[in-house]
Amino acid sequence: MINYHIKLKFNENSMSKIQRILVIGAGVAGPAVCYWLKKFGFSPTLIEKNSSPRKSGYAIDIRGIATSLVKKMGIYEEIYAKRTQIQNGCYVNAQGNILHQEEGAKFGFRKEDEIELVRGELVEILMQLIKGIPCYYDRNVEQIEQQKDGLKVIFNGGLTEQYDLVIGADGLHSSTRRMVFSKEEYNLVSLGSYISVCSIPNYLNLNKSEFLFELDQKLIHLSNDRTPTMAHAGFMFRSNHQLNDIRDEQEQKEFLRTTFRDLGWESNKILELMEQSNDFYFDAIMQVKMKSWTKGRVALLGDSGYCASPLSGQGTSLALVGAYILAGELQAARDNHANAFDKYNQLLRPYVQMNQDFGVWVSNTFLLPDEVSKEAVEERAAKAMAELHNAAHAMVLPEYKTTS
């Protein structure tokens, strides 16, 4: 296991001229790339627009080659201890009758040492890992000015700083992408669906179990994990309808009520309890398509550059793998960031493409127009397991020399 403690002093003659790197976004990708940048001898600074880390969130997966990376980082055991503990999963029909049942990990399409955990718990582990790296909350970037030998960055409040490079790890709705790249240089591709998750009381007294109900291009998810009194609810559905303001929570909830009311199973009760949730999340299911994730001295990382959509189940793994390769290529190229960025685009592209293709496959295969049958569920599950395994192992990770 690689020792992840960071040496704070380096031999000055061995240090790259590229040192000061601003990383925007303290989700998964941002802290992960900060870890590797420090490991490779750079001086990253992390900023986040929110006032504190988001400790809740939906369950995410670490799969395939990303699993080996968290082992390299020395945090696999800590992540494993925080894993979800779903023991079984079921598909039910509108009357609540079980159509299909599997052991928890198989129901979630996980193999071997792959892990599912709540997003906020992974972020907390990563933030502890990089606790020696400067991190500032409530800080937004208002302007990035590319210069010959660096970047001038203006923050909210008027603060101005100089950096050698900027990495935008600020998610699907990346402000970094909008500031640096023209509208012709990126495309947000809708997969024609929406997703919503929230926590509600465990009114069915579920015990480490997961239920899915799918009908008429709509899906309801309900599960209980380690907290006996709480359940996690989710909605996913196809719709061509566009909200007037996708950030308006009341409009989002009304859309859900209109879509899922009287659908069947527990739809009405979950909608009722949704109103009381304090961690409601809603968004369109989209992918980010770009010919290049870099421009000048700015690079995009994770969902900001190549979101594969929640349907892929691979967003976290893409973020972790991308962070490692971006930081590693910067180290390998020494002061030539242009070469490093070219290699980053080149090496990661096939892995990204395969995972985005899998996200599209899921979009086309799930959310069927009729009530899902036992046979359809079982056939689809076997195919999904194989396709996801291929996507999760779609590249061989390069090795990079570290300074610590």
PDB file of C-alpha atoms in Angstrom, residues 41 47 78 84 120 127 138 160 162 191 193 202 222 310 348 358 386 394 397-398:
ATOM      1  CA  GLY A  41       5.038  17.613  -6.284  1.00  0.00           C
ATOM      2  CA  ILE A  47     -12.161  26.080  -3.656  1.00  0.00           C
ATOM      3  CA  GLU A  78     -11.933   3.293   5.189  1.00  0.00           C
ATOM      4  CA  THR A  84     -23.847   0.529   2.104  1.00  0.00           C
ATOM      5  CA  GLY A 120     -21.090  12.569   1.085  1.00  0.00           C
ATOM      6  CA  MET A 127     -11.271  15.827   2.343  1.00  0.00           C
ATOM      7  CA  ASP A 138     -17.931  30.166  -0.093  1.00  0.00           C
ATOM      8  CA  THR A 160      -7.334  38.354  -7.500  1.00  0.00           C
ATOM      9  CA  GLN A 162      -2.237  34.204 -10.167  1.00  0.00           C
ATOM     10  CA  LEU A 191     -30.957  11.475 -22.545  1.00  0.00           C
ATOM     11  CA  SER A 193     -35.000  11.574 -18.627  1.00  0.00           C
ATOM     12  CA  ASN A 202     -38.605   4.514   6.908  1.00  0.00           C
ATOM     13  CA  LEU A 222     -36.936   2.898  -2.060  1.00  0.00           C
ATOM     14  CA  PRO A 310     -26.171   8.857 -13.347  1.00  0.00           C
ATOM     15  CA  LEU A 348      -8.791   8.951 -21.107  1.00  0.00           C
ATOM     16  CA  PHE A 358     -23.033   2.396 -21.453  1.00  0.00           C
ATOM     17  CA  ALA A 386     -21.624  -7.760 -18.337  1.00  0.00           C
ATOM     18  CA  ALA A 394     -11.987  -0.335 -20.210  1.00  0.00           C
ATOM     19  CA  LEU A 397      -3.885   2.531 -15.707  1.00  0.00           C
ATOM     20  CA  PRO A 398      -0.409   3.955 -16.402  1.00  0.00           C
TER      21      PRO A 398
END
